[in-house]
Amino acid sequence: MLELVDVRTGYGRTEIIHGATITVPSDGVVAVMGHNGAGKTTLLRAAVGLLPVTSGKILLDGEDITGLRPAARVARGLAYVPQGQQSFGQLTCAENLQVVADGRKNGKALIAEMLELFPALIPLLDRRAGLLSGGQRQQLAIARALITRPRMLILDEPTEGIQPSVVAEIEKTVVDLSRRGDLGVLLVEQHIGFALDNARHYYVLESGRITATGEGGTDAARTVRSAMAI
């Protein structure tokens, strides 16, 4: 379980998140939604240790990880896929996976497992990541994160700029993984259908504050749209 408890954070003297509390169970998907500039990415960056928390706590399975560096959080089971389908553009798809698998037990088996999850990557293994489409790079980015065997996967706008067919593939993979019972997913997403259809719980973030929360599912879409005034 990942818990952000009354978290305040920002950039320099500018506070962006004003006391946000979010709980992500150890299985299932929790969605955070909000307009551009609401502070969603800032909140995630604090969760993974890329921004310092000025007050509040971040707990992973009850352990206070607020003061840990990003690498230490990864070692404890956090994985983060930032916006923008990030990868090592000059390396091939296979090399991108290998960089993460190197030094891990059963590294080859982990790569094989990722290729089963994302079979679209198989014919692309020898292609440089910088030449992949946005959807292909996003699948590669998620595969790289999953090689670390996380207990908690944090996704920032995974559907941004991706064609609908690939969105559906990513959605199915993420949901299937979360239903295994050993992976929680914190999803930041503006695509309300993708975010809510399979989310157990949702939060709406506006101007750095949680303004609405409730159970996920397709029936929640109207409530969320009303809360976001869209």
Short mmCIF file of C-alpha atoms in Angstrom, two decimals:
data_model
loop_
_atom_site.label_atom_id
_atom_site.label_comp_id
_atom_site.label_asym_id
_atom_site.label_seq_id
_atom_site.Cartn_x
_atom_site.Cartn_y
_atom_site.Cartn_z
CA MET A 1 0.00 0.00 0.00
CA LEU A 2 1.19 3.50 -0.88
CA GLU A 3 0.01 6.36 1.31
CA LEU A 4 0.57 10.06 0.74
CA VAL A 5 -0.47 11.74 3.97
CA ASP A 6 -1.10 15.51 4.02
CA VAL A 7 1.74 16.00 1.53
CA ARG A 8 2.97 19.49 0.73
CA THR A 9 5.56 20.04 -1.96
CA GLY A 10 6.56 22.31 -4.80
CA TYR A 11 9.47 24.02 -6.50
CA GLY A 12 11.70 26.25 -4.42
CA ARG A 13 9.52 28.60 -2.39
CA THR A 14 6.47 27.94 -4.55
CA GLU A 15 4.18 25.37 -2.97
CA ILE A 16 2.19 23.44 -5.60
CA ILE A 17 0.61 20.66 -3.53
CA HIS A 18 -1.25 21.90 -0.46
CA GLY A 19 -1.80 18.97 1.88
CA ALA A 20 -2.88 16.09 -0.40
CA THR A 21 -3.80 12.70 1.07
CA ILE A 22 -4.08 9.68 -1.23
CA THR A 23 -4.16 5.94 -0.52
CA VAL A 24 -3.32 3.30 -3.12
CA PRO A 25 -3.99 -0.32 -2.08
CA SER A 26 -1.53 -3.09 -2.84
CA ASP A 27 -3.74 -4.33 -5.66
CA GLY A 28 -5.99 -2.50 -8.09
CA VAL A 29 -5.89 0.89 -9.79
CA VAL A 30 -6.33 4.31 -8.17
CA ALA A 31 -6.77 7.27 -10.54
CA VAL A 32 -5.83 10.91 -9.98
CA MET A 33 -7.42 13.34 -12.41
CA GLY A 34 -7.33 17.08 -12.91
CA HIS A 35 -6.80 19.80 -15.47
CA ASN A 36 -3.38 20.78 -16.80
CA GLY A 37 -1.54 22.69 -14.08
CA ALA A 38 -3.48 21.08 -11.24
CA GLY A 39 -0.28 19.60 -9.77
CA LYS A 40 -0.67 15.95 -10.77
CA THR A 41 2.88 15.42 -12.02
CA THR A 42 4.28 17.38 -9.07
CA LEU A 43 2.46 15.02 -6.71
CA LEU A 44 3.91 11.95 -8.45
CA ARG A 45 7.42 13.39 -8.47
CA ALA A 46 7.17 13.83 -4.69
CA ALA A 47 5.91 10.27 -4.30
CA VAL A 48 8.98 8.83 -6.06
CA GLY A 49 11.48 11.17 -4.39
CA LEU A 50 12.24 13.52 -7.27
CA LEU A 51 10.87 16.45 -5.24
CA PRO A 52 11.32 16.97 -1.49
CA VAL A 53 8.26 16.93 0.74
CA THR A 54 8.08 20.06 2.89
CA SER A 55 5.55 18.47 5.24
CA GLY A 56 3.51 15.30 5.44
CA LYS A 57 4.56 11.68 4.95
CA ILE A 58 4.90 9.07 2.23
CA LEU A 59 4.46 5.48 3.40
CA LEU A 60 5.00 2.23 1.48
CA ASP A 61 3.47 -0.78 3.23
CA GLY A 62 3.64 1.18 6.46
CA GLU A 63 7.32 2.15 6.10
CA ASP A 64 8.05 5.87 6.09
CA ILE A 65 10.00 6.48 2.86
CA THR A 66 9.65 10.27 2.89
CA GLY A 67 13.38 10.87 3.26
CA LEU A 68 14.62 8.15 0.91
CA ARG A 69 16.29 8.89 -2.43
CA PRO A 70 14.57 7.71 -5.64
CA ALA A 71 16.87 4.68 -6.07
CA ALA A 72 16.09 3.50 -2.55
CA ARG A 73 12.37 3.79 -3.25
CA VAL A 74 12.79 1.74 -6.42
CA ALA A 75 14.64 -0.90 -4.39
CA ARG A 76 11.66 -1.04 -2.01
CA GLY A 77 9.18 -1.59 -4.82
CA LEU A 78 8.20 1.71 -6.45
CA ALA A 79 8.35 2.08 -10.24
CA TYR A 80 7.63 5.32 -12.09
CA VAL A 81 6.77 5.86 -15.75
CA PRO A 82 6.85 9.62 -16.38
CA GLN A 83 5.06 11.56 -19.09
CA GLY A 84 6.43 11.55 -22.61
CA GLN A 85 7.20 7.89 -23.43
CA GLN A 86 10.75 8.25 -22.15
CA SER A 87 13.49 5.86 -23.24
CA PHE A 88 17.16 5.80 -24.26
CA GLY A 89 16.63 6.94 -27.84
CA GLN A 90 20.04 5.89 -29.17
CA LEU A 91 19.73 2.35 -27.78
CA THR A 92 17.70 -0.38 -29.41
CA CYS A 93 14.50 -1.62 -27.85
CA ALA A 94 16.34 -4.76 -26.68
CA GLU A 95 19.15 -2.68 -25.15
CA ASN A 96 16.63 -0.51 -23.29
CA LEU A 97 15.24 -3.62 -21.64
CA GLN A 98 18.67 -5.11 -21.01
CA VAL A 99 19.92 -1.98 -19.22
CA VAL A 100 17.27 -2.50 -16.55
CA ALA A 101 17.58 -6.29 -16.45
CA ASP A 102 21.37 -6.32 -16.03
CA GLY A 103 22.37 -7.37 -12.54
CA ARG A 104 18.92 -8.69 -11.68
CA LYS A 105 18.23 -12.31 -10.91
CA ASN A 106 16.71 -14.07 -13.92
CA GLY A 107 17.21 -11.01 -16.12
CA LYS A 108 16.61 -12.93 -19.35
CA ALA A 109 13.41 -14.42 -17.96
CA LEU A 110 12.20 -10.97 -16.93
CA ILE A 111 12.75 -9.63 -20.45
CA ALA A 112 10.93 -12.64 -21.91
CA GLU A 113 8.02 -11.99 -19.56
CA MET A 114 7.83 -8.36 -20.66
CA LEU A 115 7.75 -9.42 -24.30
CA GLU A 116 4.83 -11.70 -23.51
CA LEU A 117 3.02 -8.75 -21.94
CA PHE A 118 3.90 -6.45 -24.87
CA PRO A 119 4.26 -8.70 -27.93
CA ALA A 120 4.23 -5.64 -30.23
CA LEU A 121 7.81 -5.01 -29.07
CA ILE A 122 9.15 -8.34 -30.37
CA PRO A 123 9.64 -7.30 -34.02
CA LEU A 124 11.10 -4.00 -32.83
CA LEU A 125 13.91 -5.34 -30.63
CA ASP A 126 16.66 -4.29 -33.04
CA ARG A 127 15.16 -0.86 -33.73
CA ARG A 128 16.46 2.23 -31.94
CA ALA A 129 13.96 3.48 -29.39
CA GLY A 130 14.11 6.97 -30.84
CA LEU A 131 12.58 5.63 -34.06
CA LEU A 132 9.59 3.99 -32.38
CA SER A 133 6.11 5.48 -32.45
CA GLY A 134 4.73 7.11 -29.32
CA GLY A 135 2.64 4.06 -28.49
CA GLN A 136 5.57 1.71 -28.98
CA ARG A 137 7.80 3.88 -26.77
CA GLN A 138 5.14 3.92 -24.07
CA GLN A 139 4.89 0.14 -24.08
CA LEU A 140 8.68 -0.01 -23.86
CA ALA A 141 8.71 2.46 -20.96
CA ILE A 142 6.15 0.43 -18.99
CA ALA A 143 7.99 -2.82 -19.75
CA ARG A 144 11.24 -1.30 -18.46
CA ALA A 145 9.51 -0.25 -15.24
CA LEU A 146 7.96 -3.68 -14.73
CA ILE A 147 11.34 -5.43 -15.04
CA THR A 148 12.14 -4.05 -11.58
CA ARG A 149 9.32 -6.22 -10.17
CA PRO A 150 7.56 -3.32 -8.43
CA ARG A 151 4.88 -3.57 -5.79
CA MET A 152 3.57 -0.15 -6.82
CA LEU A 153 3.53 1.17 -10.41
CA ILE A 154 3.10 4.92 -10.90
CA LEU A 155 1.98 6.03 -14.36
CA ASP A 156 1.85 9.66 -15.50
CA GLU A 157 -0.48 10.23 -18.48
CA PRO A 158 0.26 6.88 -20.18
CA THR A 159 -2.28 7.49 -22.97
CA GLU A 160 -1.09 10.97 -23.97
CA GLY A 161 -0.63 11.24 -27.73
CA ILE A 162 -1.23 7.52 -28.36
CA GLN A 163 -3.59 5.97 -30.88
CA PRO A 164 -6.74 4.30 -29.44
CA SER A 165 -5.74 0.74 -30.38
CA VAL A 166 -2.52 1.01 -28.37
CA VAL A 167 -4.37 2.70 -25.48
CA ALA A 168 -6.61 -0.37 -25.31
CA GLU A 169 -3.59 -2.71 -25.23
CA ILE A 170 -1.92 -0.73 -22.45
CA GLU A 171 -5.17 -0.55 -20.47
CA LYS A 172 -5.68 -4.32 -20.66
CA THR A 173 -2.11 -5.06 -19.59
CA VAL A 174 -2.18 -2.65 -16.64
CA VAL A 175 -5.56 -3.89 -15.43
CA ASP A 176 -4.61 -7.56 -15.77
CA LEU A 177 -1.41 -6.96 -13.79
CA SER A 178 -3.24 -5.09 -11.04
CA ARG A 179 -5.72 -7.93 -10.69
CA ARG A 180 -2.99 -10.46 -9.91
CA GLY A 181 -3.09 -9.18 -6.34
CA ASP A 182 0.54 -8.14 -5.96
CA LEU A 183 0.66 -4.81 -7.79
CA GLY A 184 -0.95 -1.49 -6.99
CA VAL A 185 -1.22 1.18 -9.69
CA LEU A 186 -1.35 4.93 -9.15
CA LEU A 187 -2.56 6.39 -12.44
CA VAL A 188 -2.56 10.06 -13.39
CA GLU A 189 -4.75 10.48 -16.43
CA GLN A 190 -6.94 13.04 -18.21
CA HIS A 191 -8.69 10.38 -20.33
CA ILE A 192 -11.64 9.86 -17.97
CA GLY A 193 -12.82 6.61 -19.55
CA PHE A 194 -9.40 5.00 -19.31
CA ALA A 195 -8.93 6.27 -15.76
CA LEU A 196 -12.29 5.32 -14.29
CA ASP A 197 -13.48 2.19 -16.06
CA ASN A 198 -11.19 -0.03 -14.00
CA ALA A 199 -10.20 2.20 -11.07
CA ARG A 200 -11.18 1.10 -7.59
CA HIS A 201 -10.97 4.67 -6.35
CA TYR A 202 -10.44 8.12 -7.80
CA TYR A 203 -9.24 11.54 -6.64
CA VAL A 204 -9.73 14.89 -8.36
CA LEU A 205 -6.86 17.34 -7.91
CA GLU A 206 -7.46 21.04 -8.51
CA SER A 207 -4.91 23.77 -7.77
CA GLY A 208 -2.89 21.37 -5.63
CA ARG A 209 -5.80 20.25 -3.45
CA ILE A 210 -7.98 17.15 -3.46
CA THR A 211 -11.46 18.46 -4.26
CA ALA A 212 -13.36 15.21 -4.84
CA THR A 213 -12.92 11.51 -4.22
CA GLY A 214 -14.98 8.37 -4.58
CA GLU A 215 -15.24 4.84 -5.94
CA GLY A 216 -14.26 4.23 -9.56
CA GLY A 217 -16.20 2.51 -12.31
CA THR A 218 -18.11 3.72 -15.34
CA ASP A 219 -20.84 5.31 -13.22
CA ALA A 220 -18.29 7.66 -11.66
CA ALA A 221 -17.62 9.51 -14.93
CA ARG A 222 -20.56 11.92 -14.56
CA THR A 223 -19.53 12.81 -10.99
CA VAL A 224 -15.94 13.41 -12.02
CA ARG A 225 -16.89 15.53 -15.01
CA SER A 226 -19.07 17.63 -12.75
CA ALA A 227 -16.26 18.01 -10.20
CA MET A 228 -13.91 19.07 -12.97
CA ALA A 229 -16.58 21.26 -14.62
CA ILE A 230 -16.20 19.61 -18.04
#
